[in-house]
Amino acid sequence: MDTRTGLPVVGMVGGGQLARMTHQAAIALGQSLRVLALAPDDGAALVAADVHYGEHTDLAALRTFAKGCDVVTFDHEHVPTEHIRALAAEGVVLHPGADALLYAQDKRAMRERLAALGAPVPRWRPIVDVADLAAFGAEVGWPVIVKAVRGGYDGRGVWLLSSPAEAAALLATGTHLIAEERVPLRRELAVQVARSPFGQVAAYPVVETVQRDGICVEVLAPAPRLPEELALRAQQLAIDLATALGVVGLLAVELFEVEQGLVVNELAMRPHNSGHWTIEGARTSQFEQHLRAVLDYPMGDTALTAPAVVMANVLGGADGGISIDERLHHLFAADPGVKVHLYGKRTRPGRKIGHVTVLGDDLTELRARAARAASWLRDGSGE
């Protein structure tokens, strides 16, 4: 406990925007969020008071960071599994634990476990050589999706291949790979649930996520035109997975909607880009909910605060000679209802530097407003 407040100290490994926004939620709860960042200009390091610096791959740095924390959690999945197990053996409370987090770190382990649980997954196969990929492609049809088993995100570590020969260069790097069939999807969906050590769960409404070049650019909450039966099935699937995998904290389940129903694409065990809309759009934000879950507090209300919510990511672009501060002035003058979240990141093309959220009744109007705001903040174009 923090002796100054009598409230718990939560440690979050990683100093990016997820830790930054978790810190904001912690303030309202009176908690002290400790952050393990890489550098003083990391997004969370710019705003949090209790910042340690070190690599998430350095066990000694993790040990020092964890001292005095009531619980340690993560803003990414890249802490080595063996380090998490070592800390747990020394008495550190970590949520999620290594046994759960493995299925967000290792795509092969995830596919094997989900298949064993009977969850809907695409046809897939581990790939050791070109012959493996050739056989898989002959079975499911070309093109196929090839993924790095570990380390991929935002379109990185994912390749669409049209022939076995295209995998030769990837295999030559020694990267562990799996191949998946290219699913004939209607759209991409996501659902988040939170689970506490006590076993209480809370599910958010199912959302539609819009991807471009492997990056989520837009989230629509709730997912439009989604039949209630399918929405309930998605929420129940996420609850069942969180329980079966022993997740404590948030679980985001990325889904493909297909003609037959749903297929699980990816898992994340932390706050997630598909849930940023909850800051203004839900009674309890995903960041507060994650803190409640890892501290074993009762879960918060997940109901929407408006009939429709749209979140659009702000990606880095050319500045056009207009500073981000000036763009904010113009945006707020043009649309005072837009909520802006900037992450304190240096801008580079295609990098997520923030997001905007709008709430209301007319989804078409909201999407246009969110897209215009994100475009204006990107490069001042408003297009």
Short mmCIF file of C-alpha atoms in Angstrom, two decimals:
data_model
loop_
_atom_site.label_atom_id
_atom_site.label_comp_id
_atom_site.label_asym_id
_atom_site.label_seq_id
_atom_site.Cartn_x
_atom_site.Cartn_y
_atom_site.Cartn_z
CA MET A 1 0.00 0.00 0.00
CA ASP A 2 1.02 3.58 -0.59
CA THR A 3 1.57 4.86 2.97
CA ARG A 4 0.51 8.35 1.88
CA THR A 5 -2.94 7.26 0.67
CA GLY A 6 -3.61 3.86 2.21
CA LEU A 7 -4.46 2.61 -1.29
CA PRO A 8 -2.78 -0.04 -3.45
CA VAL A 9 0.23 0.49 -5.68
CA VAL A 10 -0.26 -0.99 -9.14
CA GLY A 11 2.81 -1.46 -11.30
CA MET A 12 2.43 -1.48 -15.09
CA VAL A 13 5.26 -2.80 -17.22
CA GLY A 14 5.48 -0.62 -20.31
CA GLY A 15 5.33 3.14 -20.71
CA GLY A 16 3.19 3.56 -23.82
CA GLN A 17 -0.23 5.05 -24.37
CA LEU A 18 -2.03 2.20 -22.60
CA ALA A 19 -0.09 2.90 -19.41
CA ARG A 20 -0.67 6.63 -19.93
CA MET A 21 -4.44 6.19 -20.07
CA THR A 22 -4.41 3.65 -17.23
CA HIS A 23 -2.59 6.28 -15.15
CA GLN A 24 -5.41 8.73 -15.87
CA ALA A 25 -7.96 6.19 -14.62
CA ALA A 26 -5.86 5.48 -11.53
CA ILE A 27 -5.93 9.15 -10.52
CA ALA A 28 -9.70 9.12 -10.08
CA LEU A 29 -9.45 5.97 -7.94
CA GLY A 30 -6.80 7.54 -5.73
CA GLN A 31 -4.27 4.89 -6.70
CA SER A 32 -0.59 5.23 -7.35
CA LEU A 33 0.32 3.75 -10.73
CA ARG A 34 3.99 2.89 -11.03
CA VAL A 35 5.28 2.64 -14.61
CA LEU A 36 8.29 0.79 -16.01
CA ALA A 37 9.26 2.86 -19.04
CA LEU A 38 12.14 2.71 -21.47
CA ALA A 39 12.81 6.44 -21.69
CA PRO A 40 11.66 9.77 -20.20
CA ASP A 41 9.76 10.64 -23.39
CA ASP A 42 7.57 7.53 -23.31
CA GLY A 43 3.90 8.50 -23.22
CA ALA A 44 3.25 7.39 -19.63
CA ALA A 45 6.59 8.69 -18.35
CA LEU A 46 5.57 12.17 -19.44
CA VAL A 47 2.62 12.22 -17.02
CA ALA A 48 3.11 9.66 -14.22
CA ALA A 49 4.85 10.59 -10.96
CA ASP A 50 6.26 7.15 -10.11
CA VAL A 51 8.37 6.10 -13.09
CA HIS A 52 11.14 3.50 -13.18
CA TYR A 53 13.34 3.05 -16.22
CA GLY A 54 14.49 -0.29 -17.56
CA GLU A 55 14.04 -2.96 -20.18
CA HIS A 56 11.09 -5.31 -19.84
CA THR A 57 13.48 -8.11 -20.83
CA ASP A 58 15.79 -7.39 -17.84
CA LEU A 59 14.80 -9.57 -14.87
CA ALA A 60 16.83 -7.46 -12.44
CA ALA A 61 15.02 -4.31 -13.58
CA LEU A 62 11.67 -6.08 -13.22
CA ARG A 63 12.56 -7.22 -9.69
CA THR A 64 13.48 -3.70 -8.61
CA PHE A 65 10.35 -2.30 -10.22
CA ALA A 66 8.04 -4.82 -8.52
CA LYS A 67 9.26 -4.09 -4.99
CA GLY A 68 6.49 -2.29 -3.12
CA CYS A 69 3.82 -3.00 -5.74
CA ASP A 70 0.63 -4.72 -4.59
CA VAL A 71 0.13 -6.08 -8.11
CA VAL A 72 2.04 -5.88 -11.39
CA THR A 73 0.31 -5.81 -14.77
CA PHE A 74 1.30 -5.05 -18.36
CA ASP A 75 0.65 -2.61 -21.19
CA HIS A 76 2.11 -5.08 -23.73
CA GLU A 77 2.74 -8.82 -24.08
CA HIS A 78 6.50 -8.77 -24.57
CA VAL A 79 7.80 -9.60 -21.08
CA PRO A 80 9.54 -13.00 -21.31
CA THR A 81 7.43 -15.79 -19.86
CA GLU A 82 10.31 -17.10 -17.76
CA HIS A 83 10.71 -13.67 -16.12
CA ILE A 84 7.04 -13.60 -15.15
CA ARG A 85 7.34 -17.08 -13.65
CA ALA A 86 10.49 -16.08 -11.74
CA LEU A 87 8.78 -13.03 -10.23
CA ALA A 88 5.71 -15.06 -9.27
CA ALA A 89 7.95 -17.66 -7.56
CA GLU A 90 9.43 -14.82 -5.51
CA GLY A 91 5.97 -13.74 -4.31
CA VAL A 92 5.15 -10.95 -6.75
CA VAL A 93 1.45 -10.82 -7.65
CA LEU A 94 1.12 -10.52 -11.45
CA HIS A 95 -2.12 -10.22 -13.43
CA PRO A 96 -2.45 -11.78 -15.88
CA GLY A 97 -0.09 -14.56 -14.88
CA ALA A 98 2.35 -16.35 -17.15
CA ASP A 99 0.05 -19.31 -17.76
CA ALA A 100 -2.63 -17.01 -19.17
CA LEU A 101 -0.42 -14.44 -20.89
CA LEU A 102 1.30 -17.17 -22.91
CA TYR A 103 -1.79 -17.37 -25.13
CA ALA A 104 -1.48 -13.69 -26.03
CA GLN A 105 2.28 -13.97 -26.57
CA ASP A 106 2.51 -17.15 -28.65
CA LYS A 107 0.16 -17.56 -31.61
CA ARG A 108 0.88 -21.26 -31.98
CA ALA A 109 0.09 -21.91 -28.32
CA MET A 110 -3.06 -19.79 -28.69
CA ARG A 111 -4.29 -21.74 -31.72
CA GLU A 112 -3.60 -25.09 -30.06
CA ARG A 113 -5.38 -24.08 -26.85
CA LEU A 114 -8.37 -22.52 -28.57
CA ALA A 115 -8.80 -25.58 -30.75
CA ALA A 116 -8.65 -27.81 -27.67
CA LEU A 117 -11.37 -25.67 -26.05
CA GLY A 118 -13.58 -26.02 -29.11
CA ALA A 119 -13.47 -22.29 -29.91
CA PRO A 120 -14.08 -21.33 -33.56
CA VAL A 121 -10.69 -20.82 -35.23
CA PRO A 122 -9.48 -20.73 -38.84
CA ARG A 123 -7.70 -23.75 -40.26
CA TRP A 124 -4.03 -23.37 -39.45
CA ARG A 125 -0.70 -25.20 -39.34
CA PRO A 126 2.81 -24.63 -37.97
CA ILE A 127 5.26 -23.99 -40.80
CA VAL A 128 8.80 -25.34 -40.63
CA ASP A 129 9.73 -25.36 -44.32
CA VAL A 130 8.42 -24.48 -47.76
CA ALA A 131 6.95 -27.96 -48.18
CA ASP A 132 4.73 -27.42 -45.11
CA LEU A 133 3.34 -24.22 -46.62
CA ALA A 134 2.86 -25.82 -50.03
CA ALA A 135 0.84 -28.65 -48.48
CA PHE A 136 -1.25 -26.24 -46.42
CA GLY A 137 -1.94 -23.98 -49.39
CA ALA A 138 -3.02 -26.98 -51.46
CA GLU A 139 -5.42 -27.92 -48.68
CA VAL A 140 -7.07 -24.55 -47.96
CA GLY A 141 -6.38 -22.62 -51.17
CA TRP A 142 -4.18 -19.62 -51.96
CA PRO A 143 -3.45 -16.99 -50.82
CA VAL A 144 -2.75 -17.86 -47.18
CA ILE A 145 -1.91 -15.79 -44.13
CA VAL A 146 1.49 -16.39 -42.53
CA LYS A 147 2.19 -15.03 -39.05
CA ALA A 148 5.22 -14.79 -36.79
CA VAL A 149 4.52 -16.90 -33.71
CA ARG A 150 5.76 -14.12 -31.42
CA GLY A 151 6.18 -10.37 -31.53
CA GLY A 152 3.79 -9.18 -34.24
CA TYR A 153 1.42 -6.23 -33.85
CA ASP A 154 -0.33 -3.58 -35.97
CA GLY A 155 0.19 -5.57 -39.15
CA ARG A 156 3.82 -6.37 -38.39
CA GLY A 157 4.69 -10.04 -38.42
CA VAL A 158 1.77 -10.87 -40.75
CA TRP A 159 2.14 -11.67 -44.45
CA LEU A 160 -0.33 -12.54 -47.22
CA LEU A 161 1.44 -15.07 -49.47
CA SER A 162 0.33 -16.34 -52.84
CA SER A 163 2.86 -19.15 -53.27
CA PRO A 164 5.23 -21.32 -51.19
CA ALA A 165 8.27 -19.65 -52.74
CA GLU A 166 7.34 -16.35 -51.09
CA ALA A 167 7.97 -17.90 -47.66
CA ALA A 168 11.58 -18.87 -48.36
CA ALA A 169 13.03 -15.54 -47.26
CA LEU A 170 10.92 -15.55 -44.07
CA LEU A 171 11.96 -19.07 -43.17
CA ALA A 172 15.60 -18.20 -43.79
CA THR A 173 15.48 -15.65 -40.94
CA GLY A 174 14.69 -18.42 -38.44
CA THR A 175 11.37 -16.80 -37.51
CA HIS A 176 8.89 -19.32 -36.11
CA LEU A 177 5.77 -19.21 -38.28
CA ILE A 178 2.23 -20.47 -38.51
CA ALA A 179 -0.03 -20.39 -41.56
CA GLU A 180 -3.77 -19.70 -41.48
CA GLU A 181 -6.43 -19.89 -44.12
CA ARG A 182 -7.63 -16.60 -45.50
CA VAL A 183 -11.06 -16.36 -43.91
CA PRO A 184 -13.89 -15.03 -46.12
CA LEU A 185 -14.88 -12.45 -43.56
CA ARG A 186 -17.77 -10.04 -43.67
CA ARG A 187 -16.13 -7.67 -41.19
CA GLU A 188 -13.95 -7.62 -38.09
CA LEU A 189 -15.44 -7.46 -34.62
CA ALA A 190 -14.00 -7.28 -31.12
CA VAL A 191 -15.34 -7.90 -27.64
CA GLN A 192 -13.71 -7.12 -24.32
CA VAL A 193 -14.34 -8.74 -20.98
CA ALA A 194 -12.75 -8.16 -17.60
CA ARG A 195 -12.27 -10.88 -15.01
CA SER A 196 -11.21 -10.56 -11.37
CA PRO A 197 -9.30 -13.08 -9.22
CA PHE A 198 -12.61 -13.72 -7.47
CA GLY A 199 -14.02 -14.81 -10.82
CA GLN A 200 -16.43 -11.95 -11.48
CA VAL A 201 -16.68 -11.05 -15.16
CA ALA A 202 -18.03 -8.03 -17.02
CA ALA A 203 -18.49 -7.83 -20.80
CA TYR A 204 -18.53 -4.73 -22.99
CA PRO A 205 -20.77 -4.40 -26.05
CA VAL A 206 -19.39 -5.99 -29.22
CA VAL A 207 -17.77 -3.44 -31.54
CA GLU A 208 -16.85 -3.35 -35.21
CA THR A 209 -13.22 -2.57 -35.98
CA VAL A 210 -12.15 -1.16 -39.34
CA GLN A 211 -8.61 -2.02 -40.43
CA ARG A 212 -6.39 -0.39 -43.03
CA ASP A 213 -2.93 -1.76 -43.84
CA GLY A 214 -3.10 -3.95 -40.76
CA ILE A 215 -3.84 -1.00 -38.45
CA CYS A 216 -7.16 -0.32 -36.75
CA VAL A 217 -8.37 3.07 -37.96
CA GLU A 218 -11.94 3.12 -36.63
CA VAL A 219 -14.10 1.44 -33.98
CA LEU A 220 -17.91 1.50 -34.03
CA ALA A 221 -19.77 0.82 -30.78
CA PRO A 222 -22.00 -1.06 -30.69
CA ALA A 223 -21.29 -3.00 -33.88
CA PRO A 224 -24.01 -1.85 -36.30
CA ARG A 225 -26.54 -4.33 -37.66
CA LEU A 226 -25.18 -7.14 -35.50
CA PRO A 227 -27.95 -9.60 -34.58
CA GLU A 228 -28.51 -9.80 -30.84
CA GLU A 229 -28.01 -13.57 -30.85
CA LEU A 230 -24.58 -13.20 -32.47
CA ALA A 231 -23.60 -10.38 -30.09
CA LEU A 232 -24.52 -12.52 -27.08
CA ARG A 233 -22.59 -15.44 -28.55
CA ALA A 234 -19.49 -13.24 -28.94
CA GLN A 235 -19.73 -11.99 -25.36
CA GLN A 236 -20.23 -15.50 -24.00
CA LEU A 237 -17.29 -16.76 -26.04
CA ALA A 238 -15.06 -14.06 -24.54
CA ILE A 239 -16.28 -14.84 -21.01
CA ASP A 240 -15.68 -18.55 -21.54
CA LEU A 241 -12.17 -17.93 -22.85
CA ALA A 242 -11.27 -15.57 -20.00
CA THR A 243 -12.41 -18.22 -17.52
CA ALA A 244 -10.79 -21.19 -19.25
CA LEU A 245 -7.46 -19.40 -19.72
CA GLY A 246 -7.44 -17.99 -16.17
CA VAL A 247 -7.23 -14.37 -17.31
CA VAL A 248 -7.23 -11.69 -14.62
CA GLY A 249 -7.68 -8.20 -16.01
CA LEU A 250 -8.95 -7.34 -19.46
CA LEU A 251 -9.22 -9.80 -22.32
CA ALA A 252 -9.82 -8.47 -25.83
CA VAL A 253 -10.99 -11.06 -28.34
CA GLU A 254 -10.59 -10.02 -31.97
CA LEU A 255 -13.14 -11.80 -34.16
CA PHE A 256 -13.98 -12.34 -37.81
CA GLU A 257 -17.67 -12.35 -38.68
CA VAL A 258 -18.20 -14.97 -41.37
CA GLU A 259 -21.27 -16.46 -43.01
CA GLN A 260 -21.35 -19.29 -40.46
CA GLY A 261 -20.93 -17.03 -37.43
CA LEU A 262 -17.69 -16.08 -35.67
CA VAL A 263 -14.00 -17.01 -35.88
CA VAL A 264 -11.38 -16.00 -33.28
CA ASN A 265 -8.51 -14.03 -34.81
CA GLU A 266 -6.32 -12.78 -31.92
CA LEU A 267 -6.27 -12.35 -28.14
CA ALA A 268 -4.87 -9.50 -26.03
CA MET A 269 -4.74 -9.50 -22.22
CA ARG A 270 -4.55 -5.80 -21.42
CA PRO A 271 -6.38 -2.62 -22.40
CA HIS A 272 -6.82 -2.66 -26.16
CA ASN A 273 -7.23 -0.25 -29.04
CA SER A 274 -10.73 -1.63 -29.67
CA GLY A 275 -11.74 -0.32 -26.24
CA HIS A 276 -10.49 3.27 -26.30
CA TRP A 277 -14.05 4.42 -27.03
CA THR A 278 -15.02 3.38 -23.49
CA ILE A 279 -13.33 6.43 -21.92
CA GLU A 280 -16.29 8.60 -22.89
CA GLY A 281 -18.58 5.97 -24.38
CA ALA A 282 -19.08 3.56 -21.46
CA ARG A 283 -20.00 4.03 -17.81
CA THR A 284 -16.68 2.44 -16.85
CA SER A 285 -13.65 2.83 -19.12
CA GLN A 286 -11.57 -0.19 -20.02
CA PHE A 287 -8.67 1.36 -18.11
CA GLU A 288 -10.59 1.72 -14.87
CA GLN A 289 -12.04 -1.76 -15.39
CA HIS A 290 -8.57 -3.26 -15.80
CA LEU A 291 -7.48 -1.66 -12.53
CA ARG A 292 -10.61 -2.89 -10.78
CA ALA A 293 -10.00 -6.40 -12.08
CA VAL A 294 -6.34 -6.74 -11.13
CA LEU A 295 -7.10 -5.31 -7.67
CA ASP A 296 -10.10 -7.66 -7.23
CA TYR A 297 -12.54 -4.78 -6.90
CA PRO A 298 -16.13 -5.38 -8.06
CA MET A 299 -16.54 -4.70 -11.78
CA GLY A 300 -17.97 -1.44 -13.09
CA ASP A 301 -20.98 -0.82 -15.32
CA THR A 302 -20.20 -1.45 -19.02
CA ALA A 303 -23.31 0.19 -20.48
CA LEU A 304 -22.91 2.76 -23.24
CA THR A 305 -23.37 6.45 -22.45
CA ALA A 306 -24.90 7.17 -25.89
CA PRO A 307 -26.74 5.19 -28.56
CA ALA A 308 -23.66 5.19 -30.79
CA VAL A 309 -19.95 5.86 -30.27
CA VAL A 310 -17.21 6.16 -32.89
CA MET A 311 -13.49 6.16 -32.16
CA ALA A 312 -10.94 6.99 -34.86
CA ASN A 313 -7.21 6.59 -34.46
CA VAL A 314 -5.00 9.57 -35.24
CA LEU A 315 -2.04 8.44 -37.32
CA GLY A 316 1.09 10.47 -37.89
CA GLY A 317 1.36 12.37 -41.17
CA ALA A 318 2.93 15.41 -42.75
CA ASP A 319 2.62 18.56 -40.69
CA GLY A 320 1.93 20.83 -43.66
CA GLY A 321 3.47 23.67 -41.69
CA ILE A 322 0.62 23.58 -39.17
CA SER A 323 1.59 22.64 -35.60
CA ILE A 324 -0.43 20.10 -33.66
CA ASP A 325 -1.37 22.87 -31.23
CA GLU A 326 -2.79 24.98 -34.04
CA ARG A 327 -4.68 21.97 -35.40
CA LEU A 328 -6.26 21.46 -31.99
CA HIS A 329 -7.40 25.10 -31.96
CA HIS A 330 -9.10 24.73 -35.33
CA LEU A 331 -10.62 21.33 -34.52
CA PHE A 332 -12.16 22.47 -31.25
CA ALA A 333 -13.57 25.56 -32.95
CA ALA A 334 -15.10 23.48 -35.75
CA ASP A 335 -16.44 20.62 -33.62
CA PRO A 336 -16.50 21.26 -29.85
CA GLY A 337 -18.03 17.84 -29.19
CA VAL A 338 -15.03 15.84 -30.34
CA LYS A 339 -12.99 14.33 -27.51
CA VAL A 340 -9.28 14.21 -28.26
CA HIS A 341 -6.64 11.99 -26.68
CA LEU A 342 -3.02 12.59 -27.71
CA TYR A 343 -0.36 10.19 -26.47
CA GLY A 344 2.68 12.45 -26.26
CA LYS A 345 4.42 10.55 -29.07
CA ARG A 346 6.76 11.93 -31.64
CA THR A 347 5.03 11.95 -35.00
CA ARG A 348 6.05 9.69 -37.85
CA PRO A 349 3.92 8.57 -40.81
CA GLY A 350 1.48 5.81 -39.91
CA ARG A 351 2.26 5.81 -36.18
CA LYS A 352 -0.66 5.95 -33.76
CA ILE A 353 -0.26 9.28 -31.97
CA GLY A 354 -3.74 9.60 -30.50
CA HIS A 355 -7.44 9.01 -31.01
CA VAL A 356 -10.69 10.94 -31.18
CA THR A 357 -14.13 9.91 -29.96
CA VAL A 358 -17.59 11.23 -30.81
CA LEU A 359 -20.95 10.23 -29.34
CA GLY A 360 -24.50 10.65 -30.58
CA ASP A 361 -27.45 9.06 -32.39
CA ASP A 362 -26.59 9.09 -36.10
CA LEU A 363 -23.80 6.62 -36.89
CA THR A 364 -23.19 7.98 -40.39
CA GLU A 365 -22.76 11.51 -39.06
CA LEU A 366 -20.53 10.33 -36.22
CA ARG A 367 -18.23 8.43 -38.58
CA ALA A 368 -17.86 11.50 -40.78
CA ARG A 369 -17.07 13.71 -37.78
CA ALA A 370 -14.53 11.29 -36.34
CA ALA A 371 -12.80 10.77 -39.69
CA ARG A 372 -12.64 14.51 -40.32
CA ALA A 373 -11.20 15.18 -36.84
CA ALA A 374 -8.59 12.42 -37.15
CA SER A 375 -7.59 13.64 -40.60
CA TRP A 376 -7.26 17.23 -39.42
CA LEU A 377 -5.07 16.22 -36.50
CA ARG A 378 -2.99 14.00 -38.79
CA ASP A 379 -1.98 16.59 -41.36
CA GLY A 380 -4.39 19.54 -41.26
CA SER A 381 -6.30 18.36 -44.33
CA GLY A 382 -9.65 17.50 -42.80
CA GLU A 383 -10.15 14.99 -45.64
#
